Short mmCIF file of C-alpha atoms and ligand atoms in Angstrom, two decimals:
data_model
loop_
_atom_site.label_atom_id
_atom_site.label_comp_id
_atom_site.label_asym_id
_atom_site.label_seq_id
_atom_site.Cartn_x
_atom_site.Cartn_y
_atom_site.Cartn_z
CA UNK A 45 0.06 0.06 0.01
CA UNK A 46 1.41 3.25 -1.00
CA UNK A 47 0.66 6.92 -1.79
CA UNK A 48 1.21 8.55 -5.26
CA UNK A 49 1.16 12.12 -6.32
CA UNK A 50 1.92 13.84 -9.64
CA UNK A 51 1.80 17.22 -11.16
CA UNK A 52 1.99 17.84 -15.00
CA UNK A 53 4.01 20.86 -15.40
CA UNK A 54 4.39 23.57 -12.80
CA UNK A 55 6.97 26.06 -11.83
CA UNK A 56 6.72 24.83 -8.25
CA UNK A 57 6.33 21.16 -9.08
CA UNK A 58 8.94 19.96 -6.56
CA UNK A 59 7.35 21.89 -3.65
CA UNK A 60 3.97 21.01 -4.55
CA UNK A 61 4.79 17.33 -4.79
CA UNK A 62 6.53 17.48 -1.47
CA UNK A 63 3.36 18.98 0.00
CA UNK A 64 1.14 16.55 -1.71
CA UNK A 65 3.20 13.58 -0.50
CA UNK A 66 3.07 14.97 3.09
CA UNK A 67 -0.64 14.80 2.96
CA UNK A 68 -0.54 11.19 1.85
CA UNK A 69 2.07 10.15 4.44
CA UNK A 70 -0.42 7.82 6.21
CA UNK A 71 -0.29 5.58 3.08
CA UNK A 72 3.36 4.78 3.70
CA UNK A 73 6.21 5.79 6.08
CA UNK A 74 9.14 3.67 5.01
CA UNK A 75 10.59 5.58 2.12
CA UNK A 76 9.67 8.83 0.11
CA UNK A 77 10.77 9.65 -3.32
CA UNK A 78 10.23 12.24 -6.13
CA UNK A 79 11.22 12.20 -9.80
CA UNK A 80 11.19 15.54 -11.67
CA UNK A 81 11.40 15.98 -15.39
CA UNK A 82 12.21 19.35 -17.03
CA UNK A 83 14.01 20.66 -20.05
CA UNK A 84 17.32 19.91 -18.35
CA UNK A 85 16.48 16.06 -17.98
CA UNK A 86 15.31 13.99 -15.18
CA UNK A 87 16.28 14.08 -11.63
CA UNK A 88 15.36 11.86 -8.64
CA UNK A 89 15.55 11.82 -4.90
CA UNK A 90 14.42 8.53 -3.32
CA UNK A 91 15.41 7.70 0.30
CA UNK A 92 14.17 5.80 3.38
CA UNK A 93 12.22 8.00 5.81
CA UNK A 94 9.20 10.31 6.12
CA UNK A 95 8.56 13.01 3.52
CA UNK A 96 9.87 15.77 5.87
CA UNK A 97 13.02 13.74 6.49
CA UNK A 98 13.75 12.98 2.93
CA UNK A 99 13.09 16.35 1.23
CA UNK A 100 15.12 18.83 2.94
CA UNK A 101 16.06 22.23 1.41
CA UNK A 102 18.94 20.76 -0.50
CA UNK A 103 16.82 17.87 -1.99
CA UNK A 104 14.08 20.31 -3.04
CA UNK A 105 16.57 22.84 -4.51
CA UNK A 106 18.21 19.90 -6.43
CA UNK A 107 14.91 18.63 -7.73
CA UNK A 108 13.28 21.96 -8.60
CA UNK A 109 14.88 23.70 -11.50
CA UNK A 110 14.15 27.50 -12.11
CA UNK A 111 11.37 26.69 -14.68
CA UNK A 112 9.84 23.78 -12.69
CA UNK A 113 8.67 20.86 -14.58
CA UNK A 114 6.57 17.61 -14.32
CA UNK A 115 6.92 15.49 -11.27
CA UNK A 116 5.74 12.27 -9.72
CA UNK A 117 6.18 11.17 -6.06
CA UNK A 118 5.65 8.10 -3.86
CA UNK A 119 5.44 7.29 -0.22
CA UNK A 120 6.05 3.57 0.45
CA UNK A 121 4.26 1.20 2.79
CA UNK A 122 6.41 -2.06 2.41
CA UNK A 123 5.43 -5.64 2.44
CA UNK A 124 7.47 -7.15 5.31
CA UNK A 125 9.94 -8.96 3.02
CA UNK A 126 10.67 -6.06 0.89
CA UNK A 127 12.20 -3.33 2.82
CA UNK A 128 15.39 -2.33 1.00
CA UNK A 129 15.92 0.90 -0.58
CA UNK A 130 15.95 -0.61 -4.06
CA UNK A 131 12.19 -1.27 -3.58
CA UNK A 132 11.50 2.39 -2.85
CA UNK A 133 9.84 4.34 -5.49
CA UNK A 134 9.54 6.14 -7.87
CA UNK A 135 11.71 3.98 -10.02
CA UNK A 136 13.68 5.95 -12.50
CA UNK A 137 15.60 4.46 -15.54
CA UNK A 138 16.96 5.66 -18.95
CA UNK A 139 16.05 3.28 -21.65
CA UNK A 140 16.18 3.43 -25.48
CA UNK A 141 13.52 6.11 -25.68
CA UNK A 142 14.88 8.28 -22.95
CA UNK A 143 14.23 8.76 -19.16
CA UNK A 144 11.14 7.12 -17.59
CA UNK A 145 9.84 7.37 -14.05
CA UNK A 146 7.14 5.01 -12.47
CA UNK A 147 5.32 5.37 -9.11
CA UNK A 148 2.76 2.66 -8.29
CA UNK A 149 0.31 1.79 -5.49
CA UNK A 150 -1.05 -1.71 -5.52
CA UNK A 151 0.08 -5.14 -6.82
CA UNK A 152 -0.18 -7.54 -9.69
CA UNK A 153 -1.50 -10.97 -9.07
CA UNK A 154 0.59 -12.47 -11.90
CA UNK A 155 3.80 -10.46 -11.07
CA UNK A 156 5.98 -13.65 -10.34
CA UNK A 157 4.93 -15.29 -13.51
CA UNK A 158 5.61 -12.17 -15.64
CA UNK A 159 8.87 -11.55 -13.93
CA UNK A 160 10.03 -15.17 -14.60
CA UNK A 161 9.12 -14.88 -18.29
CA UNK A 162 11.08 -11.61 -18.57
CA UNK A 163 14.10 -13.02 -16.77
CA UNK A 164 14.03 -15.94 -18.99
CA UNK A 165 14.41 -13.40 -21.90
CA UNK A 166 17.45 -11.85 -20.01
CA UNK A 167 15.79 -9.09 -18.14
CA UNK A 168 17.87 -8.01 -15.06
CA UNK A 169 15.57 -6.90 -12.22
CA UNK A 170 17.01 -4.54 -9.69
CA UNK A 171 14.22 -4.63 -7.31
CA UNK A 172 11.24 -6.71 -6.23
CA UNK A 173 8.61 -4.00 -7.06
CA UNK A 174 5.64 -4.63 -9.23
CA UNK A 175 6.50 -1.22 -10.83
CA UNK A 176 9.80 -2.63 -12.29
CA UNK A 177 7.82 -5.38 -14.27
CA UNK A 178 5.83 -2.44 -15.85
CA UNK A 179 9.22 -0.83 -16.89
CA UNK A 180 10.60 -3.87 -18.36
CA UNK A 181 7.42 -4.46 -20.48
CA UNK A 182 7.38 -0.82 -21.58
CA UNK A 183 10.98 -1.13 -22.72
CA UNK A 184 10.16 -4.32 -24.63
CA UNK A 185 6.94 -2.86 -26.30
CA UNK A 186 6.76 -2.25 -29.85
CA UNK A 187 4.41 0.79 -29.57
CA UNK A 188 5.45 4.30 -30.45
CA UNK A 189 4.21 6.39 -27.49
CA UNK A 190 4.53 5.79 -23.88
CA UNK A 191 0.75 5.43 -23.34
CA UNK A 192 0.53 2.85 -26.10
CA UNK A 193 3.58 0.99 -24.62
CA UNK A 194 1.95 1.12 -21.16
CA UNK A 195 -1.25 -0.40 -22.63
CA UNK A 196 0.82 -3.16 -24.19
CA UNK A 197 2.48 -3.79 -20.76
CA UNK A 198 -0.78 -3.75 -18.78
CA UNK A 199 -2.29 -6.11 -21.08
CA UNK A 200 0.09 -8.72 -19.64
CA UNK A 201 -0.43 -7.75 -16.03
CA UNK A 202 -3.52 -8.26 -13.79
CA UNK A 203 -4.17 -6.82 -10.37
CA UNK A 204 -5.23 -3.81 -8.42
CA UNK A 205 -3.15 -0.64 -8.99
CA UNK A 206 -3.07 3.10 -9.47
CA UNK A 207 0.08 4.28 -11.35
CA UNK A 208 1.86 7.40 -12.50
CA UNK A 209 4.49 7.40 -15.25
CA UNK A 210 6.73 10.26 -16.36
CA UNK A 211 8.46 10.30 -19.75
CA UNK A 212 8.47 12.15 -23.10
CA UNK A 213 7.59 15.45 -21.36
CA UNK A 214 4.18 13.98 -20.27
CA UNK A 215 2.57 12.46 -17.16
CA UNK A 216 0.43 9.29 -17.61
CA UNK A 217 -1.92 8.30 -14.85
CA UNK A 218 -3.89 5.04 -14.86
CA UNK A 219 -5.93 2.83 -12.63
CA UNK A 220 -6.73 -0.85 -12.95
CA UNK A 221 -9.98 -1.78 -14.78
CA UNK A 222 -11.74 -2.89 -11.50
CA UNK A 223 -10.97 0.49 -9.76
CA UNK A 224 -9.47 -1.30 -6.75
CA UNK A 225 -7.02 1.31 -5.91
CA UNK A 226 -7.92 4.99 -5.78
CA UNK A 227 -6.64 7.86 -7.82
CA UNK A 228 -8.12 11.37 -8.10
CA UNK A 229 -7.60 14.14 -10.49
CA UNK A 230 -7.46 17.95 -9.42
CA UNK A 231 -6.31 21.31 -10.69
CA UNK A 232 -4.14 23.99 -9.45
CA UNK A 233 -3.40 27.14 -11.49
CA UNK A 234 -4.95 25.44 -14.39
CA UNK A 235 -2.40 22.54 -14.17
CA UNK A 236 -3.55 18.91 -13.66
CA UNK A 237 -2.69 17.28 -10.40
CA UNK A 238 -3.09 13.47 -9.56
CA UNK A 239 -3.20 11.95 -6.05
CA UNK A 240 -4.23 8.73 -4.37
CA UNK A 241 -6.57 10.67 -2.16
CA UNK A 242 -8.21 14.07 -2.18
CA UNK A 243 -6.01 15.07 0.92
CA UNK A 244 -3.16 15.26 -1.51
CA UNK A 245 -5.18 18.01 -3.44
CA UNK A 246 -6.53 19.79 -0.44
CA UNK A 247 -3.21 20.63 1.17
CA UNK A 248 -1.95 22.31 -2.05
CA UNK A 249 -5.41 23.97 -2.63
CA UNK A 250 -5.97 22.09 -5.80
CA UNK A 251 -9.66 21.83 -6.88
CA UNK A 252 -10.84 18.15 -6.95
CA UNK A 253 -12.18 17.56 -10.42
CA UNK A 254 -12.90 13.81 -10.79
CA UNK A 255 -11.54 10.29 -10.11
CA UNK A 256 -9.38 8.64 -12.70
CA UNK A 257 -11.88 6.23 -14.05
CA UNK A 258 -11.20 2.37 -13.72
CA UNK A 259 -9.14 1.34 -16.84
CA UNK A 260 -8.71 4.90 -17.95
CA UNK A 261 -5.26 6.04 -19.26
CA UNK A 262 -4.79 9.76 -18.80
CA UNK A 263 -2.07 11.48 -20.87
CA UNK A 264 -1.50 14.78 -19.26
CA UNK A 265 0.68 17.87 -20.21
CA UNK A 266 0.09 20.95 -18.25
CA UNK A 267 -3.48 22.14 -18.85
CA UNK A 268 -4.27 19.38 -21.54
CA UNK A 269 -5.60 16.03 -20.53
CA UNK A 270 -6.26 13.15 -23.16
CA UNK A 271 -8.36 10.24 -21.93
CA UNK A 272 -8.12 6.73 -23.31
CA UNK A 273 -9.96 3.58 -22.42
CA UNK A 274 -7.95 0.83 -24.09
CA UNK A 275 -9.06 -2.17 -21.94
CA UNK A 276 -12.30 -4.14 -21.85
CA UNK A 277 -14.54 -2.92 -19.09
CA UNK A 278 -14.82 -4.95 -15.92
CA UNK A 279 -17.21 -5.11 -12.93
CA UNK A 280 -16.12 -2.38 -10.54
CA UNK A 281 -14.60 -3.29 -7.25
CA UNK A 282 -13.26 -0.44 -5.13
CA UNK A 283 -11.35 -1.58 -2.12
CA UNK A 284 -13.49 -1.71 1.03
CA UNK A 285 -10.31 -1.58 3.18
CA UNK A 286 -9.70 2.06 1.96
CA UNK A 287 -12.79 3.11 3.89
CA UNK A 288 -12.36 0.69 6.67
CA UNK A 289 -8.82 1.57 7.56
CA UNK A 290 -6.45 3.07 5.06
CA UNK A 291 -7.66 6.34 3.72
CA UNK A 292 -7.44 9.45 5.68
CA UNK A 293 -10.72 10.59 7.47
CA UNK A 294 -10.81 13.82 5.69
CA UNK A 295 -10.57 12.30 2.19
CA UNK A 296 -13.27 11.54 -0.29
CA UNK A 297 -12.56 8.16 -1.66
CA UNK A 298 -14.54 6.51 -4.43
CA UNK A 299 -16.89 9.29 -4.37
CA UNK A 300 -17.64 8.88 -0.67
CA UNK A 301 -16.42 10.68 2.44
CA UNK A 302 -14.24 8.38 4.52
CA UNK A 303 -15.43 9.98 7.84
CA UNK A 304 -19.08 9.53 6.93
CA UNK A 305 -18.53 5.93 5.76
CA UNK A 306 -16.83 5.05 8.96
CA UNK A 307 -19.52 6.67 11.05
CA UNK A 308 -22.07 4.72 9.27
CA UNK A 309 -20.11 1.49 9.88
CA UNK A 310 -20.04 2.33 13.62
CA UNK A 311 -23.83 3.08 13.54
CA UNK A 312 -24.65 -0.11 11.78
CA UNK A 313 -22.46 -2.04 14.30
CA UNK A 314 -24.43 -0.40 17.13
CA UNK A 315 -27.83 -1.37 15.63
CA UNK A 316 -26.64 -5.02 14.90
CA UNK A 317 -24.75 -5.68 18.12
CA UNK A 318 -26.10 -3.33 20.92
CA UNK A 319 -24.78 -3.76 24.40
CA UNK A 320 -25.60 -2.02 27.80
CA UNK A 321 -22.61 0.12 28.67
CA UNK A 322 -21.61 3.40 30.34
CA UNK A 323 -19.17 4.73 27.79
CA UNK A 324 -18.02 4.20 24.20
CA UNK A 325 -14.38 4.74 23.32
CA UNK A 326 -12.27 4.49 20.16
CA UNK A 327 -9.03 2.84 19.52
CA UNK A 328 -7.31 6.05 18.12
CA UNK A 329 -6.98 6.88 15.42
CA UNK A 330 -8.23 3.89 13.49
CA UNK A 331 -11.57 3.51 15.35
CA UNK A 332 -12.45 7.14 16.01
CA UNK A 333 -15.17 7.87 13.44
CA UNK A 334 -16.82 4.44 13.80
CA UNK A 335 -16.87 4.92 17.59
CA UNK A 336 -18.59 8.38 17.20
CA UNK A 337 -21.14 6.58 14.93
CA UNK A 338 -21.58 3.85 17.45
CA UNK A 339 -22.02 6.16 20.36
CA UNK A 340 -24.43 8.53 18.55
CA UNK A 341 -26.67 5.48 17.41
CA UNK A 342 -26.60 3.90 20.70
CA UNK A 343 -27.16 7.06 22.72
CA UNK A 344 -24.10 6.19 25.05
CA UNK A 345 -21.62 8.89 25.94
CA UNK A 346 -18.46 8.96 23.72
CA UNK A 347 -15.20 9.59 25.62
CA UNK A 348 -11.50 9.46 24.83
CA UNK A 349 -10.51 6.51 27.02
CA UNK A 350 -7.33 5.85 25.08
CA UNK A 351 -4.81 8.50 24.26
CA UNK A 352 -2.41 7.85 21.41
CA UNK A 353 1.15 9.19 21.58
CA UNK A 354 2.14 10.95 18.37
CA UNK A 355 5.87 10.81 19.34
CA UNK A 356 6.55 7.05 19.00
CA UNK A 357 8.69 6.89 15.87
CA UNK A 358 9.24 3.67 13.99
CA UNK A 359 12.73 3.54 15.37
CA UNK A 360 11.95 3.96 19.05
CA UNK A 361 14.59 2.36 21.10
CA UNK A 362 13.49 1.16 24.47
CA UNK A 363 16.18 2.04 27.05
CA UNK A 364 17.12 -1.14 28.94
CA UNK A 365 16.41 -4.79 29.02
CA UNK A 366 14.76 -4.64 32.50
CA UNK A 367 12.12 -2.13 31.54
CA UNK A 368 11.51 -3.46 28.01
CA UNK A 369 8.19 -4.79 26.55
CA UNK A 370 6.12 -1.81 27.28
CA UNK A 371 4.16 -3.12 24.24
CA UNK A 372 1.07 -1.15 23.32
CA UNK A 373 1.55 1.30 26.26
CA UNK A 374 4.23 3.13 24.26
CA UNK A 375 1.61 4.00 21.68
CA UNK A 376 -1.61 4.05 23.83
CA UNK A 377 -2.33 5.05 27.34
CA UNK A 378 -5.62 4.56 29.19
CA UNK A 379 -7.46 7.41 31.05
CA UNK A 380 -8.36 5.89 34.38
CA UNK A 381 -10.91 8.51 35.24
CA UNK A 382 -13.00 7.61 32.01
CA UNK A 383 -12.57 3.86 32.53
CA UNK A 384 -12.41 2.92 36.19
CA UNK A 385 -15.56 0.90 37.18
CA UNK A 386 -17.13 1.51 33.77
CA UNK A 387 -18.75 -0.91 31.25
CA UNK A 388 -16.77 0.03 28.15
CA UNK A 389 -17.57 -0.50 24.41
CA UNK A 390 -14.25 -0.26 22.51
CA UNK A 391 -14.39 0.30 18.82
CA UNK A 392 -11.67 -0.48 16.35
CA UNK A 393 -11.59 -0.83 12.63
CA UNK A 394 -10.28 -4.36 12.26
CA UNK A 395 -8.82 -7.36 13.89
CA UNK A 396 -5.95 -8.93 11.82
CA UNK A 397 -3.84 -11.10 14.06
CA UNK A 398 -5.65 -10.26 17.25
CA UNK A 399 -2.37 -8.89 18.84
CA UNK A 400 -3.51 -5.29 19.21
CA UNK A 401 -6.98 -6.07 20.69
CA UNK A 402 -5.53 -8.38 23.27
CA UNK A 403 -3.16 -5.72 24.49
CA UNK A 404 -5.75 -3.01 24.58
CA UNK A 405 -8.20 -5.22 26.52
CA UNK A 406 -5.37 -5.86 29.10
CA UNK A 407 -4.60 -2.18 29.27
CA UNK A 408 -8.30 -1.26 29.94
CA UNK A 409 -8.54 -3.89 32.67
CA UNK A 410 -5.44 -2.57 34.23
CA UNK A 411 -7.19 0.87 34.86
CA UNK A 412 -10.37 -0.79 36.35
CA UNK A 413 -12.79 -1.13 33.40
CA UNK A 414 -15.49 -3.54 34.75
CA UNK A 415 -16.71 -4.89 31.38
CA UNK A 416 -15.09 -4.77 28.04
CA UNK A 417 -17.09 -5.08 24.95
CA UNK A 418 -15.00 -5.05 21.74
CA UNK A 419 -16.82 -3.81 18.64
CA UNK A 420 -15.12 -4.11 15.09
CA UNK A 421 -16.36 -1.89 12.44
CA UNK A 422 -15.73 -4.31 9.58
CA UNK A 423 -16.39 -8.14 9.05
CA UNK A 424 -13.64 -10.75 10.22
CA UNK A 425 -10.82 -10.43 7.96
CA UNK A 426 -10.22 -14.05 6.71
CA UNK A 427 -8.38 -13.68 3.48
CA UNK A 428 -5.09 -11.98 2.53
CA UNK A 429 -5.28 -9.03 0.12
CA UNK A 430 -3.42 -9.63 -3.16
CA UNK A 431 -4.00 -5.99 -4.31
CA UNK A 432 -1.44 -4.08 -2.29
CA UNK A 433 -2.86 -3.92 1.28
CA UNK A 434 -0.23 -5.40 3.66
CA UNK A 435 -2.10 -8.31 5.27
CA UNK A 436 -0.46 -11.45 6.57
CA UNK A 437 -1.05 -14.91 5.17
CA UNK A 438 -4.25 -16.69 5.84
CA UNK A 439 -2.69 -18.76 8.56
CA UNK A 440 -1.83 -15.62 10.48
CA UNK A 441 -5.31 -14.06 10.18
CA UNK A 442 -6.93 -15.04 13.45
CA UNK A 443 -10.56 -14.98 12.20
CA UNK A 444 -9.64 -17.51 9.40
CA UNK A 445 -9.04 -20.33 11.74
CA UNK A 446 -10.80 -19.32 14.99
CA UNK A 447 -14.47 -18.91 15.81
CA UNK A 448 -15.86 -15.65 17.16
CA UNK A 449 -15.84 -17.13 20.71
CA UNK A 450 -12.28 -18.19 20.42
CA UNK A 451 -11.12 -14.85 19.18
CA UNK A 452 -13.14 -13.21 22.06
CA UNK A 453 -11.39 -15.59 24.55
CA UNK A 454 -7.98 -14.82 22.96
CA UNK A 455 -8.22 -11.05 23.38
CA UNK A 456 -9.86 -11.37 26.69
CA UNK A 457 -12.84 -9.24 26.17
CA UNK A 458 -16.30 -9.88 27.75
CA UNK A 459 -17.98 -9.75 24.30
CA UNK A 460 -16.74 -9.28 20.75
CA UNK A 461 -18.75 -8.46 17.74
CA UNK A 462 -18.00 -7.55 14.13
CA UNK A 463 -19.83 -5.64 11.45
CA UNK A 464 -21.73 -7.76 9.05
CA UNK A 465 -20.87 -7.80 5.33
CA UNK A 466 -24.30 -6.27 4.54
CA UNK A 467 -23.70 -3.48 7.13
CA UNK A 468 -20.26 -2.81 5.49
CA UNK A 469 -21.85 -2.55 2.11
CA UNK A 470 -24.54 -0.17 3.23
CA UNK A 471 -22.01 1.99 5.02
CA UNK A 472 -19.78 2.36 1.99
CA UNK A 473 -22.66 3.04 -0.37
CA UNK A 474 -20.68 2.05 -3.51
CA UNK A 475 -21.98 3.48 -6.58
CA UNK A 476 -20.50 0.54 -8.65
CA UNK A 477 -19.44 -2.39 -6.48
CA UNK A 478 -16.62 -2.94 -4.14
CA UNK A 479 -13.89 -5.56 -3.35
CA UNK A 480 -14.35 -7.26 -0.05
CA UNK A 481 -12.00 -10.15 -0.84
CA UNK A 482 -10.43 -9.72 2.56
CA UNK A 483 -13.65 -10.76 4.31
CA UNK A 484 -15.40 -12.79 1.54
CA UNK A 485 -12.56 -14.51 -0.36
CA UNK A 486 -14.16 -13.32 -3.52
CA UNK A 487 -11.27 -11.76 -5.60
CA UNK A 488 -12.36 -9.35 -8.38
CA UNK A 489 -9.59 -10.73 -10.65
CA UNK A 490 -11.25 -14.19 -10.37
CA UNK A 491 -14.57 -12.78 -11.64
CA UNK A 492 -13.08 -12.49 -15.12
CA UNK A 493 -10.30 -15.00 -15.27
CA UNK A 494 -8.49 -17.76 -13.41
CA UNK A 495 -7.86 -16.07 -10.09
CA UNK A 496 -5.25 -14.43 -7.78
P1 LIG B 504 -3.77 -7.01 14.74
O1 LIG B 504 -3.12 -6.54 16.07
O2 LIG B 504 -2.77 -7.81 13.87
O3 LIG B 504 -4.96 -7.68 15.03
O4 LIG B 504 -3.97 -5.73 13.78
C1 LIG B 504 -5.10 -4.89 14.02
C2 LIG B 504 -4.85 -3.49 14.19
O5 LIG B 504 -3.93 -3.05 13.13
C3 LIG B 504 -6.06 -2.52 14.05
O6 LIG B 504 -5.93 -1.62 15.17
C4 LIG B 504 -5.90 -1.95 12.80
O7 LIG B 504 -6.18 -0.50 12.91
C5 LIG B 504 -4.47 -2.04 12.43
N1 LIG B 504 -4.31 -2.51 10.93
C6 LIG B 504 -5.26 -3.05 10.15
N2 LIG B 504 -4.67 -3.35 8.96
C7 LIG B 504 -3.48 -2.87 8.91
C8 LIG B 504 -2.44 -2.77 7.99
N3 LIG B 504 -2.50 -3.27 6.67
N4 LIG B 504 -1.22 -2.19 8.23
C9 LIG B 504 -1.09 -1.77 9.50
N5 LIG B 504 -2.07 -1.71 10.52
C10 LIG B 504 -3.21 -2.27 10.21
#
């Protein structure tokens, strides 16, 4: 899962991309990168770290020439096995037709197969990224233009993705035919801007225009946008997990406010699984909007019973062996005055392995909560995502191999309940269908072919 941002020719392209990526930081914190194209050629800065750490004054000065240019950027959320800097994006190469930059969010289900075929023909892969497969296929394509070469490449690949390419003095933006991963178009100073979510547009005061359509290939130069639909249409399947967990609360994703969708998930959860309680609290920040929805629908007071530390970096080093294993307490602390002696409804967005919920229940008990009712604003996650969300294998997904009662016992709550698939669908209000493969095991790529 990643965030991507692009701007198609602006005198402040580097700074605007920096800001756009900053507003997409929640989509990936491991590495940040930008590729900028102008008359002087192509330049790249791709490093490990947050946007503010990677793009200092020196980096932005190096990237942004006096006339500005076209740029694409990426924030990376790695799969566990793929943490090296080589896997950070955008990828940037110079091939027979000149420089090419690619930034991608998502994954191809047939990546391994295509990579093997390419390697058998002599391709040398330098990373494990799905984006590199696209680059190799573009380099091998017979087509004359970047967009035609991309179309040739994507005919071989199948999956859920949103992608930005930079070459030949143009920006190309595309989305998979199912519309699994999000991508929106906006304008600033008359210039086209592309971002994973509307938050990327809002920070730079770009006006939201529309989503990139599923299967659309947009060829953009400054104020001009050419739209192509080279692929057969497919049944749409926008990713439910964007609304459940991933997207930022202030975004509009798939034409629907994330905050409102999460509140509706919480309200539906309260109607389907009510419980007598004194207080509703969220697991911040992932459960906040759903907890508000639950509390409002149930008529139970909403409180902040858990406080999240915003200062725990990814590289936090615990001081000594003797006081190690603070676990969840480093990130979350419990407010005794809110919880002591209370019957508490705790709302979170999802249970994946069950580790977080177990620690939270123990934390709430330690400050005297008398009853703990865990409410999860999505159905049990039983299937791994093959379209870019970092979920573990089926064997590690606790709901795949344990009953509701067993999961409840494992986390130590008095009761546990999940949102139903119907409740999720109603809350998301999808205009054209959505992907809930993580809860149903029905993968959209299987609907039209042999499967993930
Ligand atoms: P777990 O402890 O494995 O059950 O994970 C559940 C917690 O992780 C919840 O609080 C979610 O908000 C959060 N979460 C869910 N999906 C992801 C993901 N793909 N990456 C990181 N955190 C996640």
